Coordinates of C-alpha atoms in Angstrom, one line a residue:
X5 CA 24.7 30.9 -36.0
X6 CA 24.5 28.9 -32.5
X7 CA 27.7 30.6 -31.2
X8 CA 26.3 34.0 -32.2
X9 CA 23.3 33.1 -30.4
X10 CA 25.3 32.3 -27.4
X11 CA 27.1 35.5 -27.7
X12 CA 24.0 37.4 -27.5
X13 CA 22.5 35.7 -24.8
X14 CA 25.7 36.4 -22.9
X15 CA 25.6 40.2 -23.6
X16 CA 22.0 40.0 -22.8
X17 CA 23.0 38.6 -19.2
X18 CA 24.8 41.7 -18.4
X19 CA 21.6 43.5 -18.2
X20 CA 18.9 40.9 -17.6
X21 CA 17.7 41.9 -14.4
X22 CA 17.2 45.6 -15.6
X23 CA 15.1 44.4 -18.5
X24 CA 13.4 42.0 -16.0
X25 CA 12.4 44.7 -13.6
X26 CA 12.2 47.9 -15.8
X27 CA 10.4 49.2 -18.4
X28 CA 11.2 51.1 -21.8
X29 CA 11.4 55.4 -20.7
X30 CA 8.1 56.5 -21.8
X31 CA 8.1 58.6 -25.5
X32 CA 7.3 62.3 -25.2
X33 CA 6.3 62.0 -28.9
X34 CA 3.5 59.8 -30.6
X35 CA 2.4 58.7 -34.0
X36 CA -1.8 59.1 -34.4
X37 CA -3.2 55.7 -35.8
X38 CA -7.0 56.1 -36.3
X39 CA -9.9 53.8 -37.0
X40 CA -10.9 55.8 -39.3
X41 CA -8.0 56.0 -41.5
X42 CA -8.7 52.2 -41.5
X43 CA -11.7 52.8 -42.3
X44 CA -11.2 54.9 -45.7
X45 CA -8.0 52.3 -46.3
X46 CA -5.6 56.1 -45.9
X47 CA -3.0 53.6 -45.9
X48 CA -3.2 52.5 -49.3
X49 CA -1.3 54.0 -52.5
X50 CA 1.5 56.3 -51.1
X51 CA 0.0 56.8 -47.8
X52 CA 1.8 53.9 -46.0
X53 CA 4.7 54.3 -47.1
X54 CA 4.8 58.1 -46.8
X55 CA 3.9 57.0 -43.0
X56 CA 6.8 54.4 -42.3
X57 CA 9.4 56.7 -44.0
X58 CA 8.0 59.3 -41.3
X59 CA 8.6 57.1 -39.0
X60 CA 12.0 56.2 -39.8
X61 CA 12.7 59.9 -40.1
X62 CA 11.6 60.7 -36.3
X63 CA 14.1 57.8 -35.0
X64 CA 17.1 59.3 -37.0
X65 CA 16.1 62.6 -35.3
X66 CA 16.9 60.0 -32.0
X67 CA 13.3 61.0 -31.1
X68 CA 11.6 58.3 -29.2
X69 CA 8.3 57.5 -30.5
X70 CA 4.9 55.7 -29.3
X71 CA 1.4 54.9 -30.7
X72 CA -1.9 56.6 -30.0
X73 CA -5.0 55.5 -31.3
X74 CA -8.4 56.8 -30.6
X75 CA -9.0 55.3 -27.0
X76 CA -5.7 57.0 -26.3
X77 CA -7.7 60.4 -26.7
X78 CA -10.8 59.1 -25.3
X79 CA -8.9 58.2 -22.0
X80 CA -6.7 60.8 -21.7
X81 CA -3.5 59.3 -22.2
X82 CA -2.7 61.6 -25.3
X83 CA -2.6 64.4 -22.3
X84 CA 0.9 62.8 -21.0
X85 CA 2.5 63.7 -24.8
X86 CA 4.1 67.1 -26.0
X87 CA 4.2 66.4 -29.6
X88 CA 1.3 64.8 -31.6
X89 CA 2.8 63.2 -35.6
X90 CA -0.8 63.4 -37.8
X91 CA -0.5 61.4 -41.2
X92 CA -3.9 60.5 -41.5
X93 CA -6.1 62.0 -44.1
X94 CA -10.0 60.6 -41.5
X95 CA -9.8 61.2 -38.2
X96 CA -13.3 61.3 -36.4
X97 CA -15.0 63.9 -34.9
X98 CA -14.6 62.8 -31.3
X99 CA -10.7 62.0 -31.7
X100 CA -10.3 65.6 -33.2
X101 CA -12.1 67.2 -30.6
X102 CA -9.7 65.9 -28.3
X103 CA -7.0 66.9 -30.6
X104 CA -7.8 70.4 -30.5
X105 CA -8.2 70.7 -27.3
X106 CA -5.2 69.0 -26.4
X107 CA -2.8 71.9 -28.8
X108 CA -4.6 74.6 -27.6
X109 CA -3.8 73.7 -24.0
X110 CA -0.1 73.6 -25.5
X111 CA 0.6 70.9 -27.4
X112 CA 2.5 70.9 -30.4
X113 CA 0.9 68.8 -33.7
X114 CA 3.1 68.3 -37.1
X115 CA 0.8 67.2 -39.8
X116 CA 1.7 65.8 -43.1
X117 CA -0.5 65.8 -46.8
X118 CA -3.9 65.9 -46.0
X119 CA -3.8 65.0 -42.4
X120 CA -7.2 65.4 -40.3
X121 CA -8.7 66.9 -44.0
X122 CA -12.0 64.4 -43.5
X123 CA -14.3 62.9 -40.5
X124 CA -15.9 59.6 -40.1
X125 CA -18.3 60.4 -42.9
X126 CA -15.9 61.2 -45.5
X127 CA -17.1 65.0 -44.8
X128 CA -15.3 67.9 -44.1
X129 CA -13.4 67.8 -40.8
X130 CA -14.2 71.4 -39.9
X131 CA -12.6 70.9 -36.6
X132 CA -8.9 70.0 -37.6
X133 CA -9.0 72.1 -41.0
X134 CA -9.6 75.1 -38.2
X135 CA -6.8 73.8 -36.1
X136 CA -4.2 72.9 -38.8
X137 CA -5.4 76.2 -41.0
X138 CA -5.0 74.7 -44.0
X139 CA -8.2 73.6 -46.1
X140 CA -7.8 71.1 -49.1
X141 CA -8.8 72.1 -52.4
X142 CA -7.5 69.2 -54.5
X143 CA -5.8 66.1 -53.4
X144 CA -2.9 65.5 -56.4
X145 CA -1.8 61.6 -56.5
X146 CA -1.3 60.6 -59.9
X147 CA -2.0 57.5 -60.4
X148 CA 1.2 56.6 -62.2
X149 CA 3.3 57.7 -59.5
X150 CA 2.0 56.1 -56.5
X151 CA 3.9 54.7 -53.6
X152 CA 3.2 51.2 -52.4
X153 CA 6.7 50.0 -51.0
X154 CA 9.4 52.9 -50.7
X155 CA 12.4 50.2 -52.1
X156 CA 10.4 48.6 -54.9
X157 CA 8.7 52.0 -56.2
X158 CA 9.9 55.1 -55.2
X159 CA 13.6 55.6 -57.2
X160 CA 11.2 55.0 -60.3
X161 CA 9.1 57.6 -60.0
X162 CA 9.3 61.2 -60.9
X163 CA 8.0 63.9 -58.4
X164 CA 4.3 65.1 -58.2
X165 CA 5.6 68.9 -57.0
X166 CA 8.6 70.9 -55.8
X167 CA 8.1 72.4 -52.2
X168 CA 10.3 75.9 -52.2
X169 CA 11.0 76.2 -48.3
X170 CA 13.6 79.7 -48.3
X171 CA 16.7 78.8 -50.8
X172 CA 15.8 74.9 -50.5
X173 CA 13.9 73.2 -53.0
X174 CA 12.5 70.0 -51.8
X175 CA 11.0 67.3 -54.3
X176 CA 7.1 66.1 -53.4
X177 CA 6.5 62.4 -54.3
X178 CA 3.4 60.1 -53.8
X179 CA 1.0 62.5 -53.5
X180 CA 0.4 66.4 -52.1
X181 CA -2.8 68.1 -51.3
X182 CA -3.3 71.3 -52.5
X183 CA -5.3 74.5 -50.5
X184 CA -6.1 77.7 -49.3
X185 CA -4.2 79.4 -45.9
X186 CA -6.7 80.8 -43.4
X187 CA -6.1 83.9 -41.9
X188 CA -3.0 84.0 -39.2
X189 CA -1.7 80.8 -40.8
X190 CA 2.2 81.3 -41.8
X191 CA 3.1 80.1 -44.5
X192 CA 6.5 79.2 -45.0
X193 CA 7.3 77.4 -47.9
X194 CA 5.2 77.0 -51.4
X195 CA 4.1 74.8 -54.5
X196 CA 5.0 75.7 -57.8
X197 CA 2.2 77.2 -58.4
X198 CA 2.2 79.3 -55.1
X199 CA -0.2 77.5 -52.7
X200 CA 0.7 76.7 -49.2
X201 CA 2.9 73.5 -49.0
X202 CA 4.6 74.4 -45.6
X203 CA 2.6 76.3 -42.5
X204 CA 2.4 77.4 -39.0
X205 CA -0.1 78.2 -36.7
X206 CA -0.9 79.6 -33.2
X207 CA -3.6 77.8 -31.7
X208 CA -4.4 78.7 -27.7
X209 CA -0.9 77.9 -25.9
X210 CA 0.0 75.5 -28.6
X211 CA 1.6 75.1 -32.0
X212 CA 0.7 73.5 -35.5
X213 CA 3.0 72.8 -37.7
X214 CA 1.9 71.3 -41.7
X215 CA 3.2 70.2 -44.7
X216 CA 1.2 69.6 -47.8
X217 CA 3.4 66.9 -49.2
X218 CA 4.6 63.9 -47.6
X219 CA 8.0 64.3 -46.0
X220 CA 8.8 60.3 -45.5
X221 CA 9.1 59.4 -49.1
X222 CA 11.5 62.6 -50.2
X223 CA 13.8 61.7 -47.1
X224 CA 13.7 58.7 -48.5
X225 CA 14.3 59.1 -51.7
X226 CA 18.1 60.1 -52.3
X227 CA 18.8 56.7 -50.1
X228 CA 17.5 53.9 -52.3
X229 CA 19.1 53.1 -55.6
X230 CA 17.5 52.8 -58.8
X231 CA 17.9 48.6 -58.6
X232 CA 15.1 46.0 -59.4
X233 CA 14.3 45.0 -55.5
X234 CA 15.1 41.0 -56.2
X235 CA 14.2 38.9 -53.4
X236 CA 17.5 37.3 -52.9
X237 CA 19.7 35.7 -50.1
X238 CA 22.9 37.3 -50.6
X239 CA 24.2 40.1 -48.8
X240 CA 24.4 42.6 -52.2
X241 CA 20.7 42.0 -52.4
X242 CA 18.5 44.9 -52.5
X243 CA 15.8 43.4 -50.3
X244 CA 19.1 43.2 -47.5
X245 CA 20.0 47.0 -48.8
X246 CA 20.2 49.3 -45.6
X247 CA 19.4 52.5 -46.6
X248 CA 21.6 55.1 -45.3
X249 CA 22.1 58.2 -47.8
X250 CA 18.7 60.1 -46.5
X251 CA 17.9 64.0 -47.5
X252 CA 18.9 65.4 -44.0
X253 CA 16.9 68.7 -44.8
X254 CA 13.6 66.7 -43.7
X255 CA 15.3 64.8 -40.4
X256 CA 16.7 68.6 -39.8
X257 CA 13.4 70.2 -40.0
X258 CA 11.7 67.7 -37.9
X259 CA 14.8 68.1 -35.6
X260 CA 14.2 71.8 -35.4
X261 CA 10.5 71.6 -34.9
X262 CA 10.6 69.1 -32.6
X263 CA 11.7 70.1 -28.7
X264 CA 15.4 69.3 -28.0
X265 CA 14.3 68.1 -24.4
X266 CA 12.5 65.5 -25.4
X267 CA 16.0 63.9 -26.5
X268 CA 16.9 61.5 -23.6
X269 CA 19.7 60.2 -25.5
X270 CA 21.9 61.9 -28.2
X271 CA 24.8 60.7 -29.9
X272 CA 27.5 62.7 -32.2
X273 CA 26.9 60.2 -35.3
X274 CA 24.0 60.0 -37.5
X275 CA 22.1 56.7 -37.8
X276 CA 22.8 55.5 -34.3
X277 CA 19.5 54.8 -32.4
X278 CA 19.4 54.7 -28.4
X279 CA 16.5 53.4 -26.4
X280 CA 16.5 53.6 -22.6
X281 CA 15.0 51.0 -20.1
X282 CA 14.9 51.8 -16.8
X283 CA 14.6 50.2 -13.6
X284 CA 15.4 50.4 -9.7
X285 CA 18.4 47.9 -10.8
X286 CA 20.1 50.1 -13.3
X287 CA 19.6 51.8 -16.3
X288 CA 20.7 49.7 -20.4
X289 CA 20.7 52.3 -23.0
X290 CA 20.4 49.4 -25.8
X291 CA 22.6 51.6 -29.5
X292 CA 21.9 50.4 -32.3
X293 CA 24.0 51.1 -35.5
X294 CA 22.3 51.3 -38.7
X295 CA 25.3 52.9 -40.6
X296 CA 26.6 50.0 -42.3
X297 CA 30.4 50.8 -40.9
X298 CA 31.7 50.4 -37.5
X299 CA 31.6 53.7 -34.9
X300 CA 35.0 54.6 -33.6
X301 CA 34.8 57.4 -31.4
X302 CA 30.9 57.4 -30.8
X303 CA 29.7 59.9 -28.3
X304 CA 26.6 59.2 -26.6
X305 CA 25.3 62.2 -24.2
X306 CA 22.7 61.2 -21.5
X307 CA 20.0 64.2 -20.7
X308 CA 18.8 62.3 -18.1
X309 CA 19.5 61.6 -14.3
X310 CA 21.2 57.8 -14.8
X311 CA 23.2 56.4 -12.4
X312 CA 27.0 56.6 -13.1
X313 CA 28.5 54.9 -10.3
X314 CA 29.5 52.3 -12.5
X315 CA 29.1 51.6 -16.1
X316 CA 30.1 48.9 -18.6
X317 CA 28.8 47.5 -22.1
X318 CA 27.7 44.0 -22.7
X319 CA 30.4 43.2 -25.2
X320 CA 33.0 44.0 -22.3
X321 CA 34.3 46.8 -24.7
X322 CA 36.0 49.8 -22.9
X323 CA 33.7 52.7 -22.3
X324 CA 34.6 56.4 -21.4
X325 CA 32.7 58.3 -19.2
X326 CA 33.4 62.1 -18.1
X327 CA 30.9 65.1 -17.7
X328 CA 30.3 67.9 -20.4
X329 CA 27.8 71.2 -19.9
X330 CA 26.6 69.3 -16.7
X331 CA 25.2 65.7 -18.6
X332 CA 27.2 62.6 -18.5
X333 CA 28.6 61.9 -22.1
X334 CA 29.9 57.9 -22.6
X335 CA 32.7 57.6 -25.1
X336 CA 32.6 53.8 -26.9
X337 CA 33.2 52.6 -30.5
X338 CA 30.4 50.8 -31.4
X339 CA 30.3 48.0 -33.7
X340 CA 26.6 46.7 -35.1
X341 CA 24.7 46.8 -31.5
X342 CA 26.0 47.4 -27.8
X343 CA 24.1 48.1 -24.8
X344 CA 25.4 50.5 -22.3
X345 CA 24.4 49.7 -18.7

């Protein structure tokens, strides 16, 4: 243990004073988090873990990702974000207000089961049901198939819907919310019994894209084995399992909704993560490999202006470097973790 901790704090000397001085590349993507969602405990049942498995599911997109909250619309800062992740079922009336406004002046919001469905008083939320297009009817979440941790519950439970999107037929699990389409709301994909589960909507210069199930737990699901979770110390362990076998028909359609410019960093293999930190010193993209199997080969593709003058990783590994369709791509095999600097 002490001369792996050594190790790493050699590695992390290769890059120290870029860490020191700079500062993680701002997200062009956020994930809402409202008081009111605290409020009416939307996190509970199948709701938080539908909302980490999103969350997982942006990152293996290699989307970067921050937090909003509701000061973040009071203040403005949600202005400085393209795209706009809405799990919660309460948002207040103020926060969607700001919400609106912020999509019709071009933003584009992705909303999952229920999202924005209620206000502060448990009423209505007239504001975002406009926006999103979608009104609920009937909130499904059977009570036997509820979500609380995605390893310990969700390979033992059966679907609450199937959501037809074209010739792909997606399972629903946790909980869906069933209702009604308002006029020039597409709808794109269906429930069994025919009612909206996928949409999109024009709204001002921006976009809305909804689905009436919650996306996180079916790419999920095909990853985790039907095992007890055990709490054990061992590396076959399910509480050590690293999922990796996700449905990529939810990381693809977040992939295709979501902008491919607000990709800083892309690499050719799935399940390696990049984060950027930059500073007048340098620029350490830290990759991360959640794979379980060593990279040979990886190919990471910068989309944005680095400097190249020189570039190592903080293993000492060799790296590549030569120019493709104008961006600098970085050939490396990559083990557990590198940085590139």
């Amino acid at each position: 243990m002490y001369a792996e901790i050594l190790k790493t704090f050699r590695e992390y000397g290769t890059f120290e004073d870029i860490v020191q001085s700079g500062q993680v590349r701002p997200a062009q993507a956020a994930l809402w988090f409202s008081e009111t969602a605290d409020t009416f405990n939307d996190y509970s049942d199948s709701g938080g873990a539908a909302k980490r498995g999103l969350y997982i599911a942006i990152l293996g997109q290699q989307i970067p990702l921050d937090f909003l909250v509701d000061q973040d619309a009071a203040d403005g800062t949600l202005n400085q974000y393209k795209v706009l992740f809405l799990t919660d079922r309460h948002v207040g009336k103020a926060s969607s207000q700001k919400i609106a406004e912020w999509v019709k002046a071009g933003g584009l919001l992705i909303a999952t089961a229920g999202a924005g469905q209620w206000d502060e008083n448990n009423q209505p939320n007239t504001i975002l049901r406009d926006l999103i297009g979608v009104s609920e009817t009937q909130w499904v979440a059977p009570k036997d198939r509820l979500i609380g941790f995605i390893k310990q519950d969700l390979p033992f439970v059966s679907p609450v819907e199937t959501v037809t999107v074209g010739p792909e037929q997606l399972p629903a699990f946790g909980a869906v919310s069933k209702g009604k389409a308002a006029a020039g709301t597409q709808v794109l994909g269906t429930f069994a019994d025919g009612s909206p589960a996928v949409t999109l909507r024009n709204a001002g210069q921006g976009t809305v894209a909804a689905c009436s199930f919650l996306p996180g737990l079916t790419y999920f699901k095909s990853a985790i084995p039907r095992k007890p979770l055990d709490r054990g110390t061992t590396p076959d362990a399910m509480a050590h399992f690293l999922p990796v076998n996700f449905d990529w028909r939810i990381g693809e359609m977040i992939g295709q909704i979501v902008p491919a410019g607000l990709r800083p960093v892309t690499t050719n293999i799935r399940l390696v993560e990049a984060n950027v930190i930059e500073s007048k010193a340098g620029t350490a993209i830290a990759l991360i490999n959640w794979s379980t199997t060593p990279v040979k080969g990886l190919k990471v593709t910068v989309n944005i202006p680095v400097p190249t003058k020189q570039a190592t990783l903080s293993t000492g590994r060799p790296v590549k470097r030569e120019m493709a369709n104008g961006k600098t791509v970085f050939t490396l095999d990559l083990d557990v973790a590198d940085t590139l600097v």
